[in-house]
Amino acid sequence: MLLSRLARVSQEVAATSARSRKIALLAGLFREAEADDVPIVIPYLAGRLPQGRIGVGWKVLSRPVAPAAEASLTVRQVDALLTTLGKVSGPGSQAERARLVGELLGASTEDEQRFLFGLLTGEVRQGALDAVAVEGLAEATGAPSADVRRAVMLAGSLQSVAGALLSDGPGALERFRLTVGRPVLPMLAHSASSVAEAVEKLGACAVEEKLDGIRVQVHRDGDTVRVHTRTLDDITGRLPEVTSAARELPGERFILDGEVISFDDDGRPRSFQETAGRVGSRVDVAAAAREVPVSPVFFDVLSVGGRDLLDLPFSGRHAELARLVPEPMRVRRAVVSGPGDLGAAEEFLAETLKRGHEGVVVKGLDAPYSAGRRGASWLKVKPVHTLDLVVLAAEWGHGRRTGKLSNLHLGARTADGGFAMLGKTFKGMTDTMLAWQTERLRELAVEESGYVVTVRPELVVEIAYDGLQRSTRYPAGVTLRFARVIRYREDKRPEEADSVESLLAAHPEVRP
DNA sequence: TTCCGACAGTGGGGTCGCAAT
DNA sequence: ATTGCGACCCCACTATCGGAA
């Protein structure tokens, strides 16, 4: 199959807003693909490379290359070249990668270049990713989409399911069962604004502490232990503490779901930055582990002794977890009978925050483990802080925000009467607010350079954030975590905005 | 007919590792 | 040694489609 065919279909998919039409377009292409093309075509149209990320980003792709007049590249040729590209390393590798990218783009037409750019940067922006591709695959093969979806979640991979389906038909889905040693997409949580709201929605539930670390899925099959992240990357080699802990548990075959986090000598959780830095260290793991030891803390079990527990209610899975994992290695929790028992849930949240954790996850006791879904039965609750800050500048948006000032630079008052930038945010605005702020900020503009418009510091905006963290990038030495806009405060003058001093006073645990 | 679940898009900060400077 | 880039951790929120209620 020619790359130009994919590029055209991707454009058509992007051009329609109807999901059903997107699915039909993808299905048509999947039907057309030859067997050898399938493992390439399907991930490409889901916006991903079969090789995963290959070290080519925006920078290298931005060097202009004259496009070819005629489309000639096949998807298999592209795939072979990208496989080669992904293996380039060592001195001179950047030049070699640039050369290969140039070769690829030079052989591509303008449309193909656009498609490759999206594919390699991981931003196809066609309004269809994995989920829509799964539907397309179901339509192309005649398999029930719920079954295809479930197989993809259990396989942790769209490609393998697609290959099996297109070569062996719908019967192949049977092969994708929960298997120890093969990671499955983890269940995720929605947010709730309060414990009361969460308990109201869920009724009888468990309120569990939410640890601010790295999500892990741990598989043990005899002496073999594997540890995977939320996106199923294998990080076994970086976490010797986790493998040894798993080997000491009284079970030979199991799959556990939990969090890895570092505690200090007093048993308080270290900051996310410290835990993440440790888990990210690959070169000298032993030294990193001495410096910042981590602990696994589990909250769910998906499989034990060869039994698939996914469809068991959470209460049943937790009973299995308690049999397998000793209490210190499980998250703390309180079981609540329903809204009548709200006091106990709120008390548990307060205790959890006092212990230094980020919040709680409220989980319905009846719910199965919905692999790969953001299940409505898991609701996280975290305290939200707010500040009144001043807009110092704004950046022109991309994609659907093209032509709108989108990303705001946020400042707090300083002692000398000026403002210190604390970070940026693009979250929380409606289209109406986006249009309004574009107009308003244009009136306040004093300078435009590149995509940044600097404004007079006069507009006050109320910002929600999850916490303060250290920063080497911003002048106050701190930055906001997960900042988002709540509303503009035209009733407030910039002199009334919050100051760096008061912000630091509100977060005594964080020092610049 | 209205409501709501699921998705995609729009990007944020930090840290590590690697290659280039 | 320092800098720039890419990958990958954490993530909130809105708009939209289409099936459920």
Coordinates of C-alpha atoms in Angstrom, one line a residue, chain A residues 245-463:
Chain A
A245 CA 9.2 -7.5 47.4
A246 CA 7.1 -9.4 44.9
R247 CA 9.3 -12.5 45.3
E248 CA 8.7 -12.5 49.0
L249 CA 4.9 -12.5 48.8
P250 CA 3.2 -15.9 49.4
G251 CA 2.1 -16.5 45.9
E252 CA 3.9 -17.8 42.8
R253 CA 1.7 -16.3 40.1
F254 CA -0.1 -13.0 40.3
I255 CA -0.7 -9.5 38.9
L256 CA -0.8 -6.6 41.3
D257 CA -1.7 -2.9 40.7
G258 CA -0.3 -0.2 42.8
E259 CA 2.0 2.8 43.2
V260 CA 5.7 3.1 43.8
I261 CA 6.7 6.0 46.1
S262 CA 9.7 7.1 48.2
F263 CA 9.3 7.8 51.9
D264 CA 11.8 9.7 54.0
D265 CA 13.3 8.5 57.2
D266 CA 10.3 9.7 59.2
G267 CA 7.9 7.8 56.9
R268 CA 6.7 10.9 55.2
P269 CA 6.2 10.7 51.4
R270 CA 9.0 12.5 49.4
S271 CA 7.9 14.9 46.8
F272 CA 6.7 13.6 43.4
Q273 CA 9.8 15.2 41.8
E274 CA 12.1 13.1 44.0
T275 CA 10.2 9.8 43.4
A276 CA 10.0 10.4 39.7
G277 CA 13.6 11.3 39.5
R278 CA 14.6 8.1 41.2
V279 CA 12.3 5.9 39.0
G280 CA 13.7 7.7 35.9
S281 CA 17.3 6.8 36.8
R282 CA 18.6 4.0 34.6
V283 CA 22.3 4.3 34.5
D284 CA 23.3 3.6 38.1
V285 CA 20.2 2.1 39.6
A286 CA 22.1 0.8 42.7
A287 CA 23.3 4.3 43.6
A288 CA 19.9 5.9 43.0
A289 CA 18.3 3.2 45.1
R290 CA 20.7 4.0 48.0
E291 CA 19.9 7.7 47.7
V292 CA 16.2 7.5 47.2
P293 CA 14.8 4.0 48.1
V294 CA 11.2 3.4 46.9
S295 CA 8.5 1.1 48.2
P296 CA 5.6 -0.5 46.3
V297 CA 2.2 0.0 47.8
F298 CA -0.6 -2.0 46.2
F299 CA -4.3 -1.4 46.0
D300 CA -5.6 -4.1 43.6
V301 CA -5.0 -7.6 42.3
L302 CA -6.0 -8.7 38.8
S303 CA -4.9 -12.3 38.9
V304 CA -3.8 -14.8 41.4
G305 CA -2.9 -18.5 41.2
G306 CA -4.0 -18.6 37.6
R307 CA -7.4 -17.1 38.3
D308 CA -8.6 -14.0 36.4
L309 CA -10.1 -11.7 38.9
L310 CA -11.0 -8.8 36.6
D311 CA -14.8 -9.4 36.8
L312 CA -14.8 -9.9 40.5
P313 CA -16.3 -7.0 42.4
F314 CA -13.7 -4.8 44.1
S315 CA -14.7 -6.1 47.5
G316 CA -13.8 -9.6 46.4
R317 CA -10.6 -8.5 44.7
H318 CA -9.5 -6.7 47.9
A319 CA -10.1 -9.8 49.9
E320 CA -7.7 -11.6 47.6
L321 CA -5.2 -8.8 47.9
A322 CA -5.3 -8.9 51.7
R323 CA -4.5 -12.6 51.6
L324 CA -1.5 -12.1 49.3
V325 CA 0.0 -8.7 50.4
P326 CA 0.7 -7.8 54.0
E327 CA -0.9 -4.6 55.3
P328 CA 2.2 -2.4 55.3
M329 CA 2.5 -3.0 51.5
R330 CA -1.2 -2.0 50.8
V331 CA -2.7 1.5 50.7
R332 CA -4.5 2.6 53.8
R333 CA -8.2 2.6 53.4
A334 CA -11.6 3.1 55.1
V335 CA -14.7 1.2 54.1
V336 CA -17.8 3.4 54.1
S337 CA -21.4 2.1 53.9
G338 CA -22.8 5.1 52.0
P339 CA -23.7 8.8 52.3
G340 CA -24.9 8.2 55.8
D341 CA -21.3 7.3 56.8
L342 CA -19.8 10.5 55.2
G343 CA -18.1 11.6 58.4
A344 CA -15.8 8.6 58.4
A345 CA -14.9 9.2 54.8
E346 CA -14.1 12.9 55.4
E347 CA -12.1 12.0 58.5
F348 CA -10.0 9.6 56.5
L349 CA -9.3 12.2 53.9
A350 CA -8.2 14.7 56.6
E351 CA -5.9 12.0 58.1
T352 CA -4.4 11.2 54.7
L353 CA -3.6 14.8 54.0
K354 CA -2.0 15.1 57.4
R355 CA 0.2 12.2 56.6
G356 CA 1.4 14.2 53.5
H357 CA -0.4 12.4 50.7
E358 CA -2.2 14.1 47.9
G359 CA -5.8 13.0 48.4
V360 CA -8.0 9.9 48.2
V361 CA -9.5 7.7 45.6
V362 CA -13.1 6.6 46.3
K363 CA -13.9 3.2 44.8
G364 CA -17.3 1.5 44.5
L365 CA -17.2 -1.9 46.2
D366 CA -19.3 -3.6 43.4
A367 CA -17.2 -2.6 40.4
P368 CA -15.2 -4.9 38.3
Y369 CA -11.7 -3.9 37.2
S370 CA -12.3 -2.1 33.9
A371 CA -8.9 -2.4 32.2
G372 CA -8.1 0.5 30.0
R373 CA -11.1 2.5 31.0
R374 CA -11.6 5.6 33.1
G375 CA -14.1 3.8 35.1
A376 CA -16.9 5.8 36.8
S377 CA -16.4 3.7 39.9
W378 CA -13.0 5.2 40.8
L379 CA -13.2 8.9 41.8
K380 CA -10.2 10.8 43.0
V381 CA -10.6 13.7 45.4
K382 CA -7.7 16.2 45.9
P383 CA -7.8 19.5 47.7
V384 CA -7.7 22.4 45.3
H385 CA -6.0 25.7 46.0
T386 CA -6.8 29.0 44.3
L387 CA -4.9 32.2 43.7
D388 CA -5.6 35.5 42.0
L389 CA -2.7 36.1 39.6
V390 CA -1.9 38.6 36.9
V391 CA -1.6 37.8 33.2
L392 CA 1.9 38.8 32.0
A393 CA 1.7 37.5 28.5
A394 CA -0.1 35.0 26.3
E395 CA 0.8 32.6 23.5
W396 CA -1.0 32.0 20.2
G397 CA -2.7 28.6 20.2
H398 CA -2.4 25.7 17.8
G399 CA -5.0 23.4 16.1
R400 CA -8.5 24.4 17.1
R401 CA -7.1 27.3 19.0
T402 CA -5.3 28.8 16.0
G403 CA -5.9 32.5 15.9
K404 CA -6.7 32.6 19.6
L405 CA -4.5 33.7 22.5
S406 CA -4.4 30.6 24.5
N407 CA -1.5 29.8 26.9
L408 CA -1.3 32.4 29.7
H409 CA 1.8 33.4 31.5
L410 CA 0.9 33.9 35.2
G411 CA 2.5 36.3 37.6
A412 CA 2.4 36.9 41.4
R413 CA 3.2 40.2 43.0
T414 CA 6.8 40.7 44.3
A415 CA 8.1 42.8 47.2
D416 CA 9.5 45.5 44.8
G417 CA 6.1 46.1 43.2
G418 CA 6.6 44.0 40.1
F419 CA 5.5 40.5 39.2
A420 CA 7.3 37.1 39.1
M421 CA 6.1 34.5 36.6
L422 CA 5.0 31.3 38.3
G423 CA 4.1 29.2 35.2
K424 CA 1.7 29.0 32.4
T425 CA -1.8 27.6 31.8
F426 CA -4.1 26.9 28.9
K427 CA -6.6 24.9 30.8
G428 CA -10.1 25.6 32.0
M429 CA -11.1 28.2 29.3
T430 CA -14.3 27.8 27.4
D431 CA -14.4 28.9 23.7
T432 CA -16.2 32.0 24.8
M433 CA -13.5 32.9 27.3
L434 CA -10.9 32.1 24.7
A435 CA -12.5 34.6 22.3
W436 CA -12.9 37.2 25.1
Q437 CA -9.3 37.0 26.3
T438 CA -7.9 37.2 22.8
E439 CA -9.7 40.5 22.3
R440 CA -8.9 41.8 25.8
L441 CA -5.2 40.8 25.8
R442 CA -4.7 42.4 22.4
E443 CA -5.8 45.7 23.8
L444 CA -3.2 45.3 26.5
A445 CA -0.4 44.1 24.2
V446 CA 2.9 45.9 24.4
E447 CA 5.1 43.6 22.4
E448 CA 4.8 40.5 20.2
S449 CA 7.8 38.3 19.5
G450 CA 7.4 34.9 17.8
Y451 CA 4.2 33.4 19.3
V452 CA 4.4 35.3 22.6
V453 CA 2.4 38.5 23.1
T454 CA 3.5 40.4 26.2
V455 CA 0.8 42.5 27.8
R456 CA 0.5 45.3 30.4
P457 CA 0.1 43.4 33.7
E458 CA -3.5 44.6 34.4
L459 CA -5.7 41.6 34.0
V460 CA -6.4 39.5 37.1
V461 CA -7.4 35.8 36.7
E462 CA -8.4 33.3 39.4
I463 CA -6.3 30.2 39.1

